[in-house]
Structure formats: C-alpha cells, structure tokens
Short mmCIF file of C-alpha atoms and ligand atoms in Angstrom, two decimals:
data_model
loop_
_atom_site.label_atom_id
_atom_site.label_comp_id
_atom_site.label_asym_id
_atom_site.label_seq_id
_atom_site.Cartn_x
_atom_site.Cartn_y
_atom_site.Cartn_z
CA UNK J 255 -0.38 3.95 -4.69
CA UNK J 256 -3.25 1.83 -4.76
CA UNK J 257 -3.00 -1.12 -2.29
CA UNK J 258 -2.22 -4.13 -4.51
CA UNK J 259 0.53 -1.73 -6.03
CA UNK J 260 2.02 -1.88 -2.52
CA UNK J 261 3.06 -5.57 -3.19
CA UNK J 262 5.49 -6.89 -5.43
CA UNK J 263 3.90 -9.32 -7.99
CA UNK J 264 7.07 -10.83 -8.90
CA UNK J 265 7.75 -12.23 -5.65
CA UNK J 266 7.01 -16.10 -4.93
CA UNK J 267 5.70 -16.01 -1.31
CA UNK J 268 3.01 -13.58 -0.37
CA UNK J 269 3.74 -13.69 3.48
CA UNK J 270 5.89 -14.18 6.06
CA UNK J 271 5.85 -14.16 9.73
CA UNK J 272 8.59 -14.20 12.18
CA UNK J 273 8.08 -15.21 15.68
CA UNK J 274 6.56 -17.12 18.42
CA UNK J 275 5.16 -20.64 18.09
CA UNK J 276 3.71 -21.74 21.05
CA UNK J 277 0.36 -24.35 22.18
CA UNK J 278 -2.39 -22.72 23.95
CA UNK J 279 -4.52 -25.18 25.89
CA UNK J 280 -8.07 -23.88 25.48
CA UNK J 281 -10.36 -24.79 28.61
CA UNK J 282 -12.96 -27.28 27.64
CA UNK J 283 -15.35 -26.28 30.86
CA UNK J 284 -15.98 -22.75 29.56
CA UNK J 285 -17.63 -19.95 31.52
CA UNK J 286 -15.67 -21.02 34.73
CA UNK J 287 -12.42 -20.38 36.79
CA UNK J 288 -9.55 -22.61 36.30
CA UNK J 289 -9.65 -23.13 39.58
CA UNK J 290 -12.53 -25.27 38.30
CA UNK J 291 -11.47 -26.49 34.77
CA UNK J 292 -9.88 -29.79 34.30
CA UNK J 293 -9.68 -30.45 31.03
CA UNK J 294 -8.51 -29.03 28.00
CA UNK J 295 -7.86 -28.79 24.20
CA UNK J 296 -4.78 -28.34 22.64
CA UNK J 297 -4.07 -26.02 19.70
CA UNK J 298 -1.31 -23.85 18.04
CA UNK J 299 -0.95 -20.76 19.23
CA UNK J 300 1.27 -17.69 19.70
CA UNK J 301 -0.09 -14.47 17.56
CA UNK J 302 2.32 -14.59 14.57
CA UNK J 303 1.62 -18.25 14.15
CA UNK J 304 -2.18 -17.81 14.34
CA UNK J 305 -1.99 -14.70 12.06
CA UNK J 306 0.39 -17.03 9.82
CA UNK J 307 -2.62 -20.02 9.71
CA UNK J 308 -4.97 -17.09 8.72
CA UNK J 309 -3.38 -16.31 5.92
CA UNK J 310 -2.35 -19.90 4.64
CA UNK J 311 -6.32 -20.42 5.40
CA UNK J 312 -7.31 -17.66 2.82
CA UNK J 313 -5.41 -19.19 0.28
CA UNK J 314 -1.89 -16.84 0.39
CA UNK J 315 1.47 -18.64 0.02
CA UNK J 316 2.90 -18.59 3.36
CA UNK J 317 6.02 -19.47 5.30
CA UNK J 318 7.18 -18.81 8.93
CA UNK J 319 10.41 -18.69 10.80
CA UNK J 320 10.98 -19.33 14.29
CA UNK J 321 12.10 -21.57 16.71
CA UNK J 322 10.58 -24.85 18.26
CA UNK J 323 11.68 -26.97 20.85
CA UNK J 324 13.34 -30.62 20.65
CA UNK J 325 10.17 -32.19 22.00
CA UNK J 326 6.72 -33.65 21.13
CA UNK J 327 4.96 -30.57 21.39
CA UNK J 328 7.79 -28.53 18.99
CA UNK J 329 7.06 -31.38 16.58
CA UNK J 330 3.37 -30.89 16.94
CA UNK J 331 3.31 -27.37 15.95
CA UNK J 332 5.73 -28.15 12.86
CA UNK J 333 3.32 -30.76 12.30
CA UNK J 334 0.64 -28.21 12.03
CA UNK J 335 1.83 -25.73 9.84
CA UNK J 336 3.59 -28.72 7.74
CA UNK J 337 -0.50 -29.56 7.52
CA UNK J 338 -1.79 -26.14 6.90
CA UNK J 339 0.45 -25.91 3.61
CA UNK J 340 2.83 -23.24 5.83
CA UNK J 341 6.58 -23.62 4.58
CA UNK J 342 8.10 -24.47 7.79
CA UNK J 343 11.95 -24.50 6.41
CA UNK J 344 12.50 -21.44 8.12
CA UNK J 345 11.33 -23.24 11.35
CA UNK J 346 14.79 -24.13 13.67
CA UNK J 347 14.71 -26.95 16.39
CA UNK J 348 16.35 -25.59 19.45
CA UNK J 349 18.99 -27.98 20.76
CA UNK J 350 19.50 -26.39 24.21
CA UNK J 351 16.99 -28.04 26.32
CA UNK J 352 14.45 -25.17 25.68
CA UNK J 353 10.88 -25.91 26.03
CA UNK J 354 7.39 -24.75 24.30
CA UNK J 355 5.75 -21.86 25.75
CA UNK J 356 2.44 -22.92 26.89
CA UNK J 357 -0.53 -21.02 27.34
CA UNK J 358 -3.91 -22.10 29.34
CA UNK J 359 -6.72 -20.49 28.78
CA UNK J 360 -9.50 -19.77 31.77
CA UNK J 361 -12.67 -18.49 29.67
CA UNK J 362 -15.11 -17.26 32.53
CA UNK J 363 -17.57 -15.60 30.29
CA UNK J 364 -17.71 -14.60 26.90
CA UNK J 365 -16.22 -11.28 27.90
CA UNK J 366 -14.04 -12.29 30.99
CA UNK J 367 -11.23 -14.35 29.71
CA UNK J 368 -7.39 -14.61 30.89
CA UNK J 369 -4.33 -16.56 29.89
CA UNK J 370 -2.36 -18.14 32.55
CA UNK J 371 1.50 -18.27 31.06
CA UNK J 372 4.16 -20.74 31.20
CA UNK J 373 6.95 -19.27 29.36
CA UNK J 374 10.10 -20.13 31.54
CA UNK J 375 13.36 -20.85 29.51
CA UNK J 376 10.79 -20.96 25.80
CA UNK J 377 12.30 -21.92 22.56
CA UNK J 378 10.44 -19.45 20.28
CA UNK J 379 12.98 -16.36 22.05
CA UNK J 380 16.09 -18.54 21.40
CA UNK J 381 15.93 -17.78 17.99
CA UNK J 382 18.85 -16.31 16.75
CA UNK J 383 19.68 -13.83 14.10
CA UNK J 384 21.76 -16.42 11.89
CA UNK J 385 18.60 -18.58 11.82
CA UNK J 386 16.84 -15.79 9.90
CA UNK J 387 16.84 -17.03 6.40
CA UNK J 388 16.99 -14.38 4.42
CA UNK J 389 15.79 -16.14 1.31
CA UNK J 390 12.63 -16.87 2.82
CA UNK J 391 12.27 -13.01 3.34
CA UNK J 392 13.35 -12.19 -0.07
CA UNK J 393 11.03 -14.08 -1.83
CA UNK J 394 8.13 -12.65 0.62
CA UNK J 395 5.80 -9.63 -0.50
CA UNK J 396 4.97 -9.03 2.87
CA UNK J 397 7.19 -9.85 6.52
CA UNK J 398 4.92 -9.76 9.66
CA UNK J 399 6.49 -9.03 12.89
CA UNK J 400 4.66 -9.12 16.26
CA UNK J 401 6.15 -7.37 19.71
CA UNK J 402 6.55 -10.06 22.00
CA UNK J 403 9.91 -11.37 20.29
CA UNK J 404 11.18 -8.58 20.75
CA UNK J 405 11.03 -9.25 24.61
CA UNK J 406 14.70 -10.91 25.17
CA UNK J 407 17.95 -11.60 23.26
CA UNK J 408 18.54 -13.06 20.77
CA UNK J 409 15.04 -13.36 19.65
CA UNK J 410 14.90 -9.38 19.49
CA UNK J 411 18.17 -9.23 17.30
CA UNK J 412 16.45 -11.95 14.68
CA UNK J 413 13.56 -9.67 14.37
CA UNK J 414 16.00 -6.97 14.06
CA UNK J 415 17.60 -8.48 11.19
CA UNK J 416 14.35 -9.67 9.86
CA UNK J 417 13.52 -6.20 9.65
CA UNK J 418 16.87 -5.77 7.35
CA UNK J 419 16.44 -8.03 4.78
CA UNK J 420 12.89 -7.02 4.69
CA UNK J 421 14.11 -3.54 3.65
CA UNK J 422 17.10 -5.09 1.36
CA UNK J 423 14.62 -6.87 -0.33
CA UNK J 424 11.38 -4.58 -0.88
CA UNK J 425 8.92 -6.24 1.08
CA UNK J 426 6.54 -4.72 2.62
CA UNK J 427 6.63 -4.85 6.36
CA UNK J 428 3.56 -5.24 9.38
CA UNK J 429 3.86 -4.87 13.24
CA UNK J 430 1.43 -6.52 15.03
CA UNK J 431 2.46 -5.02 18.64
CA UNK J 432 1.20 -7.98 20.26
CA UNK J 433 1.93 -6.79 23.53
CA UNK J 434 2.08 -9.13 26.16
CA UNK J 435 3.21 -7.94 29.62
CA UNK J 436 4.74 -11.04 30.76
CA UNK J 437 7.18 -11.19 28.59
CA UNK J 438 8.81 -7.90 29.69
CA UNK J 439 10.67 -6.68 32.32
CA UNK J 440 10.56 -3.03 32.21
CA UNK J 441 8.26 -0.61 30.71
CA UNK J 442 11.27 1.48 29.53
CA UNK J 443 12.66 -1.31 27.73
CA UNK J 444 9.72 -2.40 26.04
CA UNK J 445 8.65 1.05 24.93
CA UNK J 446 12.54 1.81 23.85
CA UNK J 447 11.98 -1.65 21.41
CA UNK J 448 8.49 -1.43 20.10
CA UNK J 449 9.51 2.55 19.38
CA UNK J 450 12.78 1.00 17.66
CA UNK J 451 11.00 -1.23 15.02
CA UNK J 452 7.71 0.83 14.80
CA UNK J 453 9.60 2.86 12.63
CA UNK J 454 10.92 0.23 10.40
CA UNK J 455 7.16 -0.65 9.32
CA UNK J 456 4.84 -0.23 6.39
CA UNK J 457 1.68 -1.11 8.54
CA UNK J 458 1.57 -0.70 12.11
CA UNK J 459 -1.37 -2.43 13.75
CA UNK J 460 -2.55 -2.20 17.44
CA UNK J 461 -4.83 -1.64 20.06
CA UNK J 462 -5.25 1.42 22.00
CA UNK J 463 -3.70 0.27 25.13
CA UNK J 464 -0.57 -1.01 23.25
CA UNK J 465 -0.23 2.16 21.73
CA UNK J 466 -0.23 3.82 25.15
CA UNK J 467 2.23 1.46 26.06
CA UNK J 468 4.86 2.75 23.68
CA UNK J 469 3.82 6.52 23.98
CA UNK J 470 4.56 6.83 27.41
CA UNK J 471 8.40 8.42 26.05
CA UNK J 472 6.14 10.51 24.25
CA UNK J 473 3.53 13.36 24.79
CA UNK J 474 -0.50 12.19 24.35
CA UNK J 475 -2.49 12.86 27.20
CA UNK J 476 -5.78 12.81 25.73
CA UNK J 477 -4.89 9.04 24.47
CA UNK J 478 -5.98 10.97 20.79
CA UNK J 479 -6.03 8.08 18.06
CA UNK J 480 -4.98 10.71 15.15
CA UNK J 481 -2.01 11.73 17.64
CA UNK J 482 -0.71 8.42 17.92
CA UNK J 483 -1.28 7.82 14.19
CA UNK J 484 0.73 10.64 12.99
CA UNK J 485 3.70 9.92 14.75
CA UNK J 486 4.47 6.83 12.60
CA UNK J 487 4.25 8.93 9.30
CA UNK J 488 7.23 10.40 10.29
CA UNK J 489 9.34 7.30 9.75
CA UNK J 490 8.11 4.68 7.35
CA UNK J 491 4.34 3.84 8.13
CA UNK J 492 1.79 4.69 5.58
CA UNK J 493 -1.23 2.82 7.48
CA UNK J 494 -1.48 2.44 11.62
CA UNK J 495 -4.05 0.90 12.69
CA UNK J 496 -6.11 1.45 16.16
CA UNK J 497 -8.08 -1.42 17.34
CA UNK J 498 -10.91 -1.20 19.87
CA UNK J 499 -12.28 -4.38 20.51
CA UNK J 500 -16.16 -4.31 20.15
CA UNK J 501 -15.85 -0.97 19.63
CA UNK J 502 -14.45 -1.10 16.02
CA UNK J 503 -11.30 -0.41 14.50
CA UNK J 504 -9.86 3.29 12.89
CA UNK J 505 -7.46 3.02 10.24
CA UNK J 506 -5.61 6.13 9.24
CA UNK J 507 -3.13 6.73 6.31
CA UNK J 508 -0.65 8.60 5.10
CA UNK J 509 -2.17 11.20 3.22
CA UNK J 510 -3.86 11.91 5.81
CA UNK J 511 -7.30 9.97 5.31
CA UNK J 512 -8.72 8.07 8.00
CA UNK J 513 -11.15 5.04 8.17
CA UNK J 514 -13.36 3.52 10.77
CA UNK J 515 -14.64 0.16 10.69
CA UNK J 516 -17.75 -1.04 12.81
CA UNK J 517 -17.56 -4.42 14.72
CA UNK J 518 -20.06 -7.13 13.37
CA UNK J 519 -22.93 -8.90 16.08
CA UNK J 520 -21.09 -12.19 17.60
CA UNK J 521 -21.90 -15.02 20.08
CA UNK J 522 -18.95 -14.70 21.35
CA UNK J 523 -17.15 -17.55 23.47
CA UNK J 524 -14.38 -16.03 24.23
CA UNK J 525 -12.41 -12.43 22.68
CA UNK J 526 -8.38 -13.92 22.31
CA UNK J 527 -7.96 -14.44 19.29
CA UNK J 528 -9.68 -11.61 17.58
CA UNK J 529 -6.37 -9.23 16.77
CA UNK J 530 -4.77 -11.91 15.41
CA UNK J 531 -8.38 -13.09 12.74
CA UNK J 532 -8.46 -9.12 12.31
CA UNK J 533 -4.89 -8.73 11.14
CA UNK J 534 -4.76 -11.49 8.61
CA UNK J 535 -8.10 -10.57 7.16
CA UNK J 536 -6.97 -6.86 6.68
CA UNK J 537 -4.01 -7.60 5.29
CA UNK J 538 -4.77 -10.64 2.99
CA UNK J 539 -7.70 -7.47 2.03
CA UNK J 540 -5.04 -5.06 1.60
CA UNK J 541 -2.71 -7.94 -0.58
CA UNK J 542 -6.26 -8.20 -2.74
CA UNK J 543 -5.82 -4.83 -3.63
CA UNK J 544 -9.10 -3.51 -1.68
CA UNK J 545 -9.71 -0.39 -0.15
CA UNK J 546 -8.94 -0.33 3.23
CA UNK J 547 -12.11 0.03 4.39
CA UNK J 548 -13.46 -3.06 2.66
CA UNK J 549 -9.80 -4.97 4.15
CA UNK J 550 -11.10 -3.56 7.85
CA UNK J 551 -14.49 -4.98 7.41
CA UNK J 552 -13.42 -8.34 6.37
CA UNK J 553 -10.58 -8.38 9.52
CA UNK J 554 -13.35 -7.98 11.91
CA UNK J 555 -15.68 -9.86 10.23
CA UNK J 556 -12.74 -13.12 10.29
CA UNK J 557 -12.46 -11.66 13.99
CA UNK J 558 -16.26 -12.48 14.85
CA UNK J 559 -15.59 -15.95 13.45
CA UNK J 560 -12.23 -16.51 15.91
CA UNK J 561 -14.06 -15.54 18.69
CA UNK J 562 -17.04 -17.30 18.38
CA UNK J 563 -14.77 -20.48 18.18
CA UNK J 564 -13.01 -22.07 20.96
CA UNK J 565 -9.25 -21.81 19.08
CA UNK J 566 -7.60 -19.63 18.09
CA UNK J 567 -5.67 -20.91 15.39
CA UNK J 568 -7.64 -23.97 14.30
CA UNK J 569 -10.75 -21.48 13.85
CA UNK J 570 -8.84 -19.22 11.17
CA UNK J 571 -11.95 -19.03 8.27
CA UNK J 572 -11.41 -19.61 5.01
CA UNK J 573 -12.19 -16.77 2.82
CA UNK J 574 -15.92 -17.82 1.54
CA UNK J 575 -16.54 -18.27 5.20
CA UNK J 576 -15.57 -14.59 6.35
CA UNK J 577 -17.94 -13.29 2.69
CA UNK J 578 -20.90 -15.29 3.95
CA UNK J 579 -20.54 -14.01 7.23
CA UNK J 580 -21.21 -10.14 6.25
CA UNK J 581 -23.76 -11.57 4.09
CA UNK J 582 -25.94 -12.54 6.92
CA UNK J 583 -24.74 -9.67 8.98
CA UNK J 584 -25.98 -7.36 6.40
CA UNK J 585 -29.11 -9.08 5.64
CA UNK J 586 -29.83 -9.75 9.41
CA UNK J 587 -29.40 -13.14 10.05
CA UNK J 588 -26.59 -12.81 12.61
CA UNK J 589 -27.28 -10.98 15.55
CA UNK J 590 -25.04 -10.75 18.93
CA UNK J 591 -27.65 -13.42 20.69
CA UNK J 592 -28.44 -15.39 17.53
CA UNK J 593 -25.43 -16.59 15.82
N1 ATP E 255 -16.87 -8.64 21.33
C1 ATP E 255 -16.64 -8.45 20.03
N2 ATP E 255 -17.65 -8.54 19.15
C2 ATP E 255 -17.44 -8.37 17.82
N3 ATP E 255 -16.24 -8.09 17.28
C3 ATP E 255 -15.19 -7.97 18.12
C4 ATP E 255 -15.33 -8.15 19.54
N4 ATP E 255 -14.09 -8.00 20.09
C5 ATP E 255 -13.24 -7.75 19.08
N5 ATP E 255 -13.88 -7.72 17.90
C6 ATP E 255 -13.32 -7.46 16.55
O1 ATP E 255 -11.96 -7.81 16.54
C7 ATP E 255 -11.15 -6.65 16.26
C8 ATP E 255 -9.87 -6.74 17.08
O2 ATP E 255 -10.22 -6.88 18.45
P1 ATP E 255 -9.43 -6.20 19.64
O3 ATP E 255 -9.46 -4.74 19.48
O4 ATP E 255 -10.02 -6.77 20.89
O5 ATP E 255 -7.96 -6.72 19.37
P2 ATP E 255 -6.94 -7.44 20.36
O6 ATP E 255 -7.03 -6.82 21.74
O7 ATP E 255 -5.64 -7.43 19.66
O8 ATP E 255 -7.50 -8.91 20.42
P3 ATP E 255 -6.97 -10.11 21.33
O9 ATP E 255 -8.03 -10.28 22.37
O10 ATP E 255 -6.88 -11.23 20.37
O11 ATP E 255 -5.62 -9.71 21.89
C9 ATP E 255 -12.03 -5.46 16.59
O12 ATP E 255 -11.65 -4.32 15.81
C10 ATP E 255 -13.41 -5.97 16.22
O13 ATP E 255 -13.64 -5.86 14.83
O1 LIG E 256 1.04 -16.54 23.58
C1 LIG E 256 0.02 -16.00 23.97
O2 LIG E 256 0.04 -14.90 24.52
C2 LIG E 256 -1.33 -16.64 23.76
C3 LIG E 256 -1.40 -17.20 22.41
O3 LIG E 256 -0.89 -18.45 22.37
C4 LIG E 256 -2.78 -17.09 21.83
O4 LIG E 256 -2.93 -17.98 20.76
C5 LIG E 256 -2.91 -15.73 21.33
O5 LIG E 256 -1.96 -15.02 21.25
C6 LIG E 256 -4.21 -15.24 20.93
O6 LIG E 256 -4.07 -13.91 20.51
#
C-alpha cells in the first residue's frame, strides 16, 4: 500500500489528537538552574497538543479533544488552538475544580534540560470516555494518541474508546508513547497499558528508552531495535518507529524493510520538544504520500527547528520552513555551531 493509500481521501479532517493540554513555562534565563531563573514565558504545551499545532502549522485540517480547566489558563490554551485554526469542539471544560497541569522548564545547557511538574488534581486526565466525540474521530483520517493519558482513570478509558471509534471508523491510528514517569505509579501498570493500546495502532512511534519501558514483560536483553519492532507486527502496526535523539531515528515496516534517518546540525537551545516536531513532520510526510524515508527526514529536520527555539509549541514550522531548512543543511549553510 503506498503511504497516501493508507489514508482515506473521503474523510473531512486529516488529524486528530486526543489528550493532554497543558502550559509549559519556558525559562527565560537559559543555560542556568532554576534555582536561579526568575522569569518565564508561557506557552501551550503537553505532547499531543504540540504535535496537534504541528500539524495545523503544515497546513492539515486538525481538531483535538481533551479536557481544560474552568480557569484563565484552560481558556488560554482554547484560545490558542481556537487561533491556530485547531477545531477545539471536542475540547470539554472540567467543572470539578480541576486545574491546568503546568510545566517549568530549567534549560541548563543546550543538552542538560529538565521539566519540573505540577500536575496535582490536572484537568487534561479528567476526561471522560462520554466526552469522546466520536464524530470528530469519524471524520478524521488519522487519530493520534500519546501514553501519558493513559496514566489514570478516566482519562485512560477515553483513550480507550478513542481507540474504538478509531477502528469503527477506518482511521488510521498513531501512538506517540510519550512516556512521562511522573505520571505513573507503577512500572507494571504502565507497561500492562502502553502494551494494551500498542496493539491497537497503525504507527507506533518512540524512543528507545520508552520502548524498554514497555518490554520489561517481555524478553530483549540486547535492547535490539528490530526485536522491539517486530513485536508490534504481530497485532496491528505496520510502521514502529525508534527514536534516538541526535543519534537519528530507524523506522521499520511491515514487510520487513527498515529505514534509518540521520539527525540534521542544530544550535540547539534546548532538546524538549523534538519528539513531538519529529512526529508531526513524519506523519504530515507519511499523509503526503512520501516514502518514509523522505517523511523521517523532514520529522527531524521540523525537530532541529523545535529545538533551536525556546517553545515548544509556538515554534512548530510551517512546511516551507522545514524544506528550506534541508536546503541549507544539504548545501552547507547550517552547521551544529552556525545556525
Ligand atoms: N541534539 C539534536 N540535534 C539534532 N537533532 C536532534 C537532536 N535531538 C533530537 N533530534 C531530532 O529529533 C528526533 C527526536 O528526538 P528524540 O529521540 O530526542 O525524541 P524525544 O526523546 O521524544 O524528544 P523529547 O526531548 O521531545 O521528549 C531525533 O530523531 C532527531 O532527528
Ligand atoms: O507535559 C509535559 O511533559 C511537558 C510538555 O508540556 C512539553 O510541551 C512537552 O511535552 C515537550 O515534549
């Protein structure tokens, strides 16, 4: 099947993501502690939501569902993807008391960067499965689901039946494992889910440490990439996708074919951000009808433009941006010091 063939043409959105919503607050100071750092911006974050901007950025019809909370900083992210041309109708307003997950970022040096989390009591894993509008996901060519709402009830059961009327309806379906330890409990449990709706998926995308994550039911000592790969074409996966930060990215596919892609030079500020610019360029690539190679080079080259941006979100690149950037890759103009 070739990729484009993958998606169905008659269908009125091209993407969907379900998930988490959230604001990261992006440390102005950079290349210090935040011990040290007193101000900050504030942006949209959460992975589906920034992977959801990417795509709405490189033109693709886009909609999201999720929860927000009943406060100014629920309203600002509606606000957002309301501005970004995302359909938010599938966007609920938590009535409980819940509150926005919020995310600080301490960027110490381009390559030593954490998140400090505030995710007590946070709207985005209040959504429940009767808030999944399953109109939104039948008109979709492709759903997007990412790990971390999978984390607690009743946000796991929507993704659940997300997952349902994804397969009711013939879209295809992504996993971006978007693991994020603080979310969980228990490794058990969080292997038992990721394993659960890996095998629902079309694409499964990840990095090598998330895969080890959810293998450790399973039997891979040597941490093999084509190991892990085959697993998943057991159940419904035709591509999985291993990611290895600078290191590039190995796609392999069903018929047993496997692609690597090489990361691009970057003056990097600061590397979150990059798996989520990665997954919506590959995919918009794939939704082009590209090879996969070609979809994995334009992924990490939207990557190198994320990271060498202080958002996240806000730095998604339009698609001439991402073409230009190979450009000068490939004719030398960008290098790791001078971009
Ligand atoms: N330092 C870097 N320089 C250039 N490209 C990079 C760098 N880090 C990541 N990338 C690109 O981004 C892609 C995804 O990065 P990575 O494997 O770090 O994903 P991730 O861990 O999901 O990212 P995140 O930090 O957002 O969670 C890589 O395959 C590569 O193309
Ligand atoms: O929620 C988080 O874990 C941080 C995000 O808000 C951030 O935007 C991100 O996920 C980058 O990948």
């Amino acid at each position: 099947m070739s990729n484009a063939a993958r998606f169905d043409a008659a269908k009125t959105l091209d993407f969907v993501a379900v998930g988490r919503l959230c604001i990261d607050l992006n440390a102005n100071e950079i290349n210090r502690p935040m011990e040290e750092t007193v101000t900050f911006t504030k942006y949209v974050g959460g992975s589906p939501a920034n992977i959801c901007i990417g795509m709405s950025r490189l033109g693709l019809k886009t909609a999201f569902i999720g929860k927000v909370a009943n406060d100014q900083m629920g309203r600002f992210i509606t606000g957002y993807l309301n501005k970004e041309g995302i359909d938010a109708s599938g966007v609920t307003v938590d009535q409980s008391g819940a509150v926005t997950g919020l995310a600080f970022t301490e960027i110490k040096s381009p390559t030593d960067c954490s998140i400090l989390m505030y995710r007590d009591n946070v709207a985005d894993l209040l959504l429940e499965a009767g808030e999944v509008r399953e109109e939104l996901i039948a008109a979709t060519k492709l759903l997007l689901i990412s790990g971390t709402a999978l984390a607690q009830s009743p946000s796991r059961e929507a993704v659940f039946q997300a997952l349902d009327y994804a397969k009711k309806h013939g879209a295809v379906i992504a996993f971006d494992l978007d693991y994020r330890p603080y979310t969980w409990t228990s490794d058990e449990e969080t292997a038992v889910y990721y394993n659960l709706a890996a095998e629902k998926c079309d694409i499964i995308i990840g990095t090598r440490e998330e895969f080890d994550m959810m293998e450790r039911l399973g039997n891979n000592p040597g941490r093999d990439d084509h190991i892990t790969a085959a697993k998943w074409f057991d159940h419904s996966a035709d591509i999985v996708i291993i990611k290895h930060g600078k290191d590039g990215s190995i796609a392999y596919t069903k018929d047993g074919a496997s692609h690597r892609a090489r990361s691009f030079p970057a003056k990097v500020v600061k590397t979150f951000g990059a798996g989520d610019s990665y997954a919506a360029g590959f995919l918009y690539g794939l939704m082009q009808g590209w090879e996969i190679s070609a979809s994995m080079e334009f992924g990490s080259a939207a990557a190198c433009i994320v990271i060498s941006s202080h958002s996240c979100s806000d730095a998604m690149p339009k698609a001439p941006q991402v073409h230009e950037y190979i450009e000068r890759c490939l004719a030398g103009e960008i290098t790791a010091a001078s971009n």
